[in-house]
Coordinates of C-alpha atoms in Angstrom, one line a residue:
X266 CA 130.6 114.3 123.7
X267 CA 129.7 111.1 123.7
X268 CA 126.5 109.8 123.1
X269 CA 124.0 107.4 121.6
X270 CA 120.6 107.8 120.0
X271 CA 119.3 104.3 120.4
X272 CA 115.9 103.7 118.3
X273 CA 113.7 100.3 119.4
X274 CA 111.2 99.8 116.8
X275 CA 108.8 96.9 118.0
X276 CA 107.2 96.0 114.5
X277 CA 103.8 95.9 114.2
X278 CA 103.3 97.3 117.4
X279 CA 100.3 99.7 116.8
X280 CA 97.8 101.8 119.6
X281 CA 95.1 102.1 117.7
X282 CA 93.3 102.8 113.9
X283 CA 94.2 106.0 111.9
X284 CA 91.0 108.2 111.7
X285 CA 91.6 107.6 108.4
X286 CA 91.0 103.9 107.8
X287 CA 87.6 104.4 106.4
X288 CA 88.0 106.0 104.2
X289 CA 91.3 104.6 102.7
X290 CA 91.6 100.8 104.6
X291 CA 88.3 99.9 105.9
X292 CA 89.2 96.6 107.5
X293 CA 91.8 98.0 109.5
X294 CA 88.7 100.9 111.1
X295 CA 88.7 98.7 114.3
X296 CA 92.4 98.3 114.5
X297 CA 94.0 97.8 118.0
X298 CA 97.0 96.0 118.8
X299 CA 97.8 96.9 122.1
X300 CA 93.6 97.2 122.8
X301 CA 93.6 93.2 121.6
X302 CA 96.2 92.2 123.5
X303 CA 94.6 93.6 126.8
X304 CA 91.6 92.7 126.2
X305 CA 92.4 88.7 125.8
X306 CA 95.5 89.2 128.5
X307 CA 93.7 91.6 131.1
X308 CA 96.8 90.7 133.4
X309 CA 99.1 91.6 131.1
X310 CA 102.0 93.9 132.7
X311 CA 105.1 95.7 131.0
X312 CA 106.8 96.8 133.2
X313 CA 109.7 99.0 131.7
X314 CA 107.3 99.8 128.8
X315 CA 104.9 101.1 131.3
X316 CA 107.1 103.3 132.9
X317 CA 108.5 104.9 129.5
X318 CA 105.1 106.2 128.9
X319 CA 103.0 103.6 126.8
X320 CA 99.9 103.9 128.4
X321 CA 100.1 107.5 128.5
X322 CA 100.7 107.2 124.9
X323 CA 97.6 104.7 124.8
X324 CA 95.3 107.3 126.4
X325 CA 93.5 104.7 128.7
X326 CA 94.9 102.5 131.0
X327 CA 94.6 98.4 132.1
X328 CA 94.0 96.8 135.4
X329 CA 97.7 95.9 135.8
X330 CA 99.3 99.3 133.8
X331 CA 98.8 103.2 134.6
X332 CA 100.2 106.0 133.3
X333 CA 103.7 107.6 134.2
X334 CA 103.8 110.7 135.4
X335 CA 107.6 111.3 134.6
X336 CA 107.8 109.8 131.1
X337 CA 108.5 111.5 127.9
X338 CA 105.5 110.6 125.3
X339 CA 103.8 111.1 122.0
X340 CA 102.0 109.0 119.4
X341 CA 103.6 109.2 115.8
X342 CA 101.1 108.5 112.6
X343 CA 102.2 107.0 109.4
X344 CA 102.3 109.6 106.9
X345 CA 103.1 106.6 104.0
X346 CA 100.0 105.0 102.4
X347 CA 98.8 101.7 103.7
X348 CA 101.2 99.9 106.6
X349 CA 104.0 98.7 105.5
X350 CA 107.3 97.4 107.2
X351 CA 109.9 98.6 104.3
X352 CA 108.5 102.2 103.9
X353 CA 107.4 102.4 107.3
X354 CA 111.1 102.1 108.4
X355 CA 112.1 104.4 105.3
X356 CA 110.1 106.8 106.5
X357 CA 111.5 106.4 110.6
X358 CA 115.0 107.1 108.6
X359 CA 113.6 111.0 107.2
X360 CA 111.7 109.9 104.0
X361 CA 109.1 111.6 102.3
X362 CA 106.7 108.7 101.5
X363 CA 105.8 108.9 98.3
X364 CA 102.3 107.2 96.5
X365 CA 103.3 104.1 95.0
X366 CA 101.4 102.3 91.8
X367 CA 99.8 99.2 92.2
X368 CA 99.5 97.3 88.8
X369 CA 100.6 94.0 87.2
X370 CA 104.3 92.8 85.9
X371 CA 102.7 93.2 82.7
X372 CA 101.5 96.9 82.7
X373 CA 105.3 97.3 82.5
X374 CA 107.0 94.5 81.3
X375 CA 107.7 96.2 77.8
X376 CA 108.8 99.6 79.3
X377 CA 111.2 97.4 81.6
X378 CA 112.3 95.7 78.9
X379 CA 113.3 98.5 76.5
X380 CA 115.5 100.0 79.7
X381 CA 117.4 96.9 80.1
X382 CA 118.0 96.0 76.7
X383 CA 119.3 99.9 76.2
X384 CA 121.7 99.7 78.8
X385 CA 123.0 96.5 77.0
X386 CA 121.9 93.3 78.6
X387 CA 120.0 90.6 76.6
X388 CA 116.3 90.2 77.6
X389 CA 114.2 87.3 76.8
X390 CA 110.4 87.5 77.0
X391 CA 109.3 84.1 78.9
X392 CA 105.4 83.6 77.9
X393 CA 102.9 81.8 79.9
X394 CA 99.2 81.5 79.2
X395 CA 99.0 85.0 78.0
X396 CA 101.6 86.6 80.4
X397 CA 104.4 87.7 80.6
X398 CA 107.7 87.7 82.5
X399 CA 111.7 88.7 81.8
X400 CA 114.8 86.9 81.6
X401 CA 117.7 88.8 81.6
X402 CA 121.6 88.1 81.0
X403 CA 120.3 84.2 80.9
X404 CA 119.6 84.3 84.6
X405 CA 117.9 86.9 86.6
X406 CA 114.5 86.5 86.0
X407 CA 112.0 89.8 86.4
X408 CA 108.0 89.6 87.4
X409 CA 105.5 90.2 89.8
X410 CA 106.3 89.6 93.3
X411 CA 103.7 86.9 95.0
X412 CA 104.5 87.3 98.4
X413 CA 103.3 90.9 99.2
X414 CA 99.9 92.5 98.2
X415 CA 99.7 91.1 94.8
X416 CA 100.7 94.6 92.2
X417 CA 102.5 95.9 94.9
X418 CA 106.6 94.5 94.3
X419 CA 108.4 93.1 91.6
X420 CA 111.1 90.6 92.1
X421 CA 114.6 90.1 90.7
X422 CA 115.4 86.3 91.2
X423 CA 118.7 84.6 90.0
X424 CA 120.7 81.7 91.1
X425 CA 124.1 83.0 92.6
X426 CA 126.2 80.3 91.4
X427 CA 125.6 81.3 87.9
X428 CA 125.2 85.3 88.1
X429 CA 127.0 87.5 91.2
X430 CA 124.7 89.4 93.4
X431 CA 126.2 92.5 92.4
X432 CA 125.5 92.2 88.3
X433 CA 121.5 91.3 89.9
X434 CA 121.4 94.4 92.0
X435 CA 122.8 96.1 88.9
X436 CA 119.9 95.1 86.7
X437 CA 117.5 95.7 89.4
X438 CA 118.5 99.4 90.0
X439 CA 117.3 99.9 86.5
X440 CA 114.3 97.9 86.8
X441 CA 113.3 100.5 90.1
X442 CA 114.4 103.6 87.5
X443 CA 111.0 101.9 85.4
X444 CA 109.3 100.5 87.6
X445 CA 106.4 102.6 89.7
X446 CA 105.2 100.0 92.1
X447 CA 106.7 100.4 96.1
X448 CA 109.4 97.9 95.7
X449 CA 111.5 96.2 93.4
X450 CA 113.3 93.4 95.6
X451 CA 116.3 91.6 94.2
X452 CA 117.8 88.5 95.7
X453 CA 118.8 85.1 95.7
X454 CA 121.3 82.3 96.6
X455 CA 123.8 79.9 95.4
X456 CA 122.8 75.9 95.4
X457 CA 119.8 76.0 93.4
X458 CA 119.8 76.5 89.4
X459 CA 117.4 78.0 86.9
X460 CA 115.5 74.9 86.9
X461 CA 114.6 75.4 90.5
X462 CA 113.6 79.3 89.1
X463 CA 111.2 77.3 86.5
X464 CA 110.0 75.0 89.0
X465 CA 108.7 77.7 91.6
X466 CA 107.0 79.9 88.6
X467 CA 103.3 80.3 89.4
X468 CA 100.4 82.5 88.3
X469 CA 98.1 84.0 90.9
X470 CA 94.6 85.9 89.7
X471 CA 95.0 85.1 86.2
X472 CA 97.0 88.7 86.0
X473 CA 100.1 88.1 88.3
X474 CA 102.6 86.2 87.3
X475 CA 106.7 85.2 89.1
X476 CA 108.7 82.8 91.2
X477 CA 107.4 82.0 93.9
X478 CA 110.3 82.8 96.7
X479 CA 109.7 80.1 99.2
X480 CA 109.9 77.2 96.0
X481 CA 113.0 79.0 94.8
X482 CA 115.2 77.4 97.3
X483 CA 117.2 81.0 97.6
X484 CA 117.0 80.8 101.2
X485 CA 118.5 77.6 101.4
X486 CA 122.8 78.6 101.0
X487 CA 124.2 82.0 100.5
X488 CA 121.1 84.0 100.3
X489 CA 121.4 87.9 99.7
X490 CA 118.3 90.5 99.2
X491 CA 118.1 93.9 98.8
X492 CA 114.9 96.3 99.0
X493 CA 114.8 99.1 96.7
X494 CA 112.0 101.2 97.3
X495 CA 110.0 103.9 95.2
X496 CA 110.7 107.7 96.1
X497 CA 114.1 106.3 98.6
X498 CA 117.0 108.1 98.4
X499 CA 119.0 106.4 101.1
X500 CA 121.4 109.6 100.9
X501 CA 118.7 112.0 103.0
X502 CA 118.3 109.3 105.2
X503 CA 119.6 109.7 108.6
X504 CA 121.9 106.4 108.8
X505 CA 123.8 108.2 105.5
X506 CA 123.5 111.8 106.6
X507 CA 125.3 110.1 110.7
X508 CA 128.0 107.6 108.8
X509 CA 129.0 110.7 106.5
X510 CA 129.3 113.1 109.4
X511 CA 131.8 110.4 111.1
X512 CA 129.5 109.0 113.6
X513 CA 128.6 105.4 113.7
X514 CA 125.7 103.5 112.5
X515 CA 124.1 99.8 113.8
X516 CA 121.4 98.5 112.6
X517 CA 120.2 95.2 113.8
X518 CA 117.6 93.0 113.2
X519 CA 115.2 93.7 110.2
X520 CA 115.7 97.1 109.6
X521 CA 119.4 95.8 108.4
X522 CA 117.8 93.9 105.2
X523 CA 115.7 96.6 104.8
X524 CA 117.6 100.3 105.2
X525 CA 121.1 101.2 103.4
X526 CA 123.6 101.7 105.8
X527 CA 127.0 102.1 103.4
X528 CA 129.1 103.4 106.3
X529 CA 127.9 101.7 108.9
X530 CA 127.1 98.0 110.5
X531 CA 123.9 95.9 109.8
X532 CA 123.3 92.6 111.0
X533 CA 120.3 90.6 110.3
X534 CA 118.6 89.2 113.2
X535 CA 115.1 87.4 114.1
X536 CA 115.1 86.1 117.3
X537 CA 113.9 89.0 119.8
X538 CA 116.4 88.0 123.0
X539 CA 119.6 87.5 120.6
X540 CA 118.7 91.0 119.0
X541 CA 118.4 93.0 121.9
X542 CA 121.3 90.9 123.3
X543 CA 123.2 92.6 120.1
X544 CA 122.4 96.1 120.7
X545 CA 123.1 96.1 124.4
X546 CA 126.5 94.6 123.1
X547 CA 126.9 97.5 120.8
X548 CA 125.9 99.9 123.3
X549 CA 128.7 98.7 125.3
X550 CA 130.9 99.4 122.8
X551 CA 130.0 102.0 121.5
X552 CA 130.8 105.3 123.0
X553 CA 129.1 107.9 119.8
X554 CA 126.7 107.1 117.5
X555 CA 123.5 106.1 116.0
X556 CA 122.1 102.4 116.6
X557 CA 118.6 100.5 115.7
X558 CA 117.3 97.7 116.1
X559 CA 114.0 96.0 115.0
X560 CA 112.0 93.4 116.7
X561 CA 110.6 91.4 113.6
X562 CA 108.7 88.5 115.9
X563 CA 105.6 90.8 117.2
X564 CA 105.2 91.3 113.6
X565 CA 105.2 87.9 112.9
X566 CA 102.9 87.0 115.8
X567 CA 100.5 89.2 114.4
X568 CA 100.9 88.0 111.0
X569 CA 100.2 84.3 112.2
X570 CA 97.2 85.7 114.1
X571 CA 98.8 84.6 117.4
X572 CA 98.0 86.7 120.5
X573 CA 99.8 84.4 122.9
X574 CA 102.6 84.4 120.7
X575 CA 102.4 88.1 120.4
X576 CA 102.1 88.6 124.5
X577 CA 105.1 86.4 124.5
X578 CA 107.7 88.1 122.3
X579 CA 106.2 91.6 124.0
X580 CA 107.6 90.5 127.6
X581 CA 110.3 89.4 126.3
X582 CA 111.2 93.0 124.8
X583 CA 109.8 94.7 127.7
X584 CA 112.5 92.6 130.1
X585 CA 115.7 93.7 127.7
X586 CA 114.3 97.0 127.0
X587 CA 114.8 97.1 130.8
X588 CA 118.4 95.8 130.4
X589 CA 119.0 98.3 127.9
X590 CA 118.1 101.1 129.6
X591 CA 120.1 100.1 132.5
X592 CA 123.2 100.7 129.8
X593 CA 122.1 104.5 129.2
X594 CA 124.2 107.1 130.7
X595 CA 123.5 111.2 131.1
X596 CA 123.5 111.9 127.4
X597 CA 122.1 109.2 125.7
X598 CA 118.6 108.7 124.2
X599 CA 116.3 106.1 123.6
X600 CA 112.9 105.7 121.1
X601 CA 110.6 103.0 121.3
X602 CA 108.4 102.9 118.4
X603 CA 106.6 100.8 115.9
X604 CA 106.2 101.4 111.8
X605 CA 102.8 100.1 112.2
X606 CA 99.9 97.9 113.8
X607 CA 99.7 94.3 113.4
X608 CA 96.3 93.4 115.1
X609 CA 96.6 89.4 115.7
X610 CA 92.5 89.7 116.7
X611 CA 91.0 91.5 113.7
X612 CA 90.6 88.6 111.7
X613 CA 92.9 89.1 108.5
X614 CA 96.6 88.3 108.9
X615 CA 97.9 91.9 107.3
X616 CA 99.4 94.6 108.6
X617 CA 96.7 97.1 110.3
X618 CA 97.3 101.2 110.0
X619 CA 97.2 102.4 113.5
X620 CA 99.2 105.3 114.9
X621 CA 102.1 104.0 116.9
X622 CA 103.0 104.8 120.3
X623 CA 106.3 107.2 120.9
X624 CA 108.3 106.6 123.9
X625 CA 111.3 108.8 124.5
X626 CA 113.9 107.9 127.2
X627 CA 116.9 110.1 128.2
X628 CA 118.2 110.8 131.6
X629 CA 117.2 114.2 133.4
X630 CA 114.5 114.6 131.3
X631 CA 110.8 114.3 132.5
X632 CA 107.2 114.7 131.9
X633 CA 107.2 115.7 127.9
X634 CA 104.3 115.4 125.8
X635 CA 105.5 114.6 122.6
X636 CA 101.9 115.3 121.1
X637 CA 100.1 114.0 117.7
X638 CA 103.8 113.6 115.2
X639 CA 102.3 113.5 111.7
X640 CA 105.3 111.1 110.3
X641 CA 107.7 108.7 111.7
X642 CA 110.3 110.5 110.2
X643 CA 110.4 112.9 113.7
X644 CA 112.5 110.3 114.8
X645 CA 115.6 110.5 112.1
X646 CA 114.7 114.1 112.3
X647 CA 115.6 114.1 115.8
X648 CA 118.9 111.7 115.9
X649 CA 120.2 114.2 113.2
X650 CA 119.5 117.2 115.0
X651 CA 120.9 116.4 118.6
X652 CA 124.2 115.3 116.4
X653 CA 123.8 118.5 114.9
X654 CA 124.1 117.2 111.1
X655 CA 121.9 118.5 108.2
X656 CA 118.1 116.7 108.7
X657 CA 116.9 114.3 106.5
X658 CA 114.5 114.6 104.0
X659 CA 111.5 114.4 106.0
X660 CA 110.7 115.0 109.4
X661 CA 110.8 117.7 112.3
X662 CA 113.1 117.2 115.8
X663 CA 110.8 116.9 119.0
X664 CA 113.8 117.8 121.2
X665 CA 116.9 120.5 121.0
X666 CA 120.0 120.4 119.1
X667 CA 121.3 119.5 122.5
X668 CA 119.2 116.4 123.2

């Protein structure tokens, strides 16, 4: 029987701080992305999300948005540590989160160098003001990531006119075997040189050294990127499981950049209108399979601490979700969720550790309360259960195999 399982991730759309924030993330104790938007804009009306049960999941009504008696709703806690887009999406796809370390590259430099040299690579140690990073096979730098929270990621950077991305990725996979931080990010572009990388070298807090991505000219032409997560095995995630079973798998938006999809289609896109339109067109083409789309601009508005921008993007997403719902057939399932919060009014520009809404729509399914789910992975597990495949590494289905 033909069936599409569609997941829309409203990036950074939280509905209230998790109970553990007092201990693990004190700055987020008052985080409430939806609440902040409603206080700032009491007239906010998201008709389709309201219909899907947004206020039910939130637990209270606003002056313009009410509970929906026929909605299927719940909310999800984050099982991963912190509040992270990358690991949040790995969790959605069925990965059991593994707590990474947080430390400067200096603590692993020697071990990573030994691993690379044993594999036959030529490694030069670059020293600056008592700090070290690595140059591998003349063109790949291995150092601290300076864009994320310091100590959470390492970057492998190369000019792709001089080193193929495939070789850079091979180097990065060896780094990943040794590194215990959350991510190893491998990227590069064409049209730049090693001098551009040297010119982008920076030291932060006297402990972290790396190549500032935005200054490396890597994004200007021919950009390629892959995120390698700590403890992440793509083969036990929903896209790989479904792809191996012969189902089509299509990823749109930021999820295409950060989730492995070797058996399917991945299309990177940022603009909300465009990414939702791509999803709607895919629904018109696909007969049986899995679609996941990330609406990234909500998260970007949170980072910029702009509640008006956040409201505008939500309204666009809500309208397009309504159009998407019109494309659904009897057996299709739509899930709307988020990966963490990003409260634009909290006073800092980082992600916020919040519960997220879980909204489910299927024709003929009404008034089902899904409760408080302990992990985002229940989405990936549900997708696999509905297609009758093996389940991913983590999560429990919230629907029967028959959907």
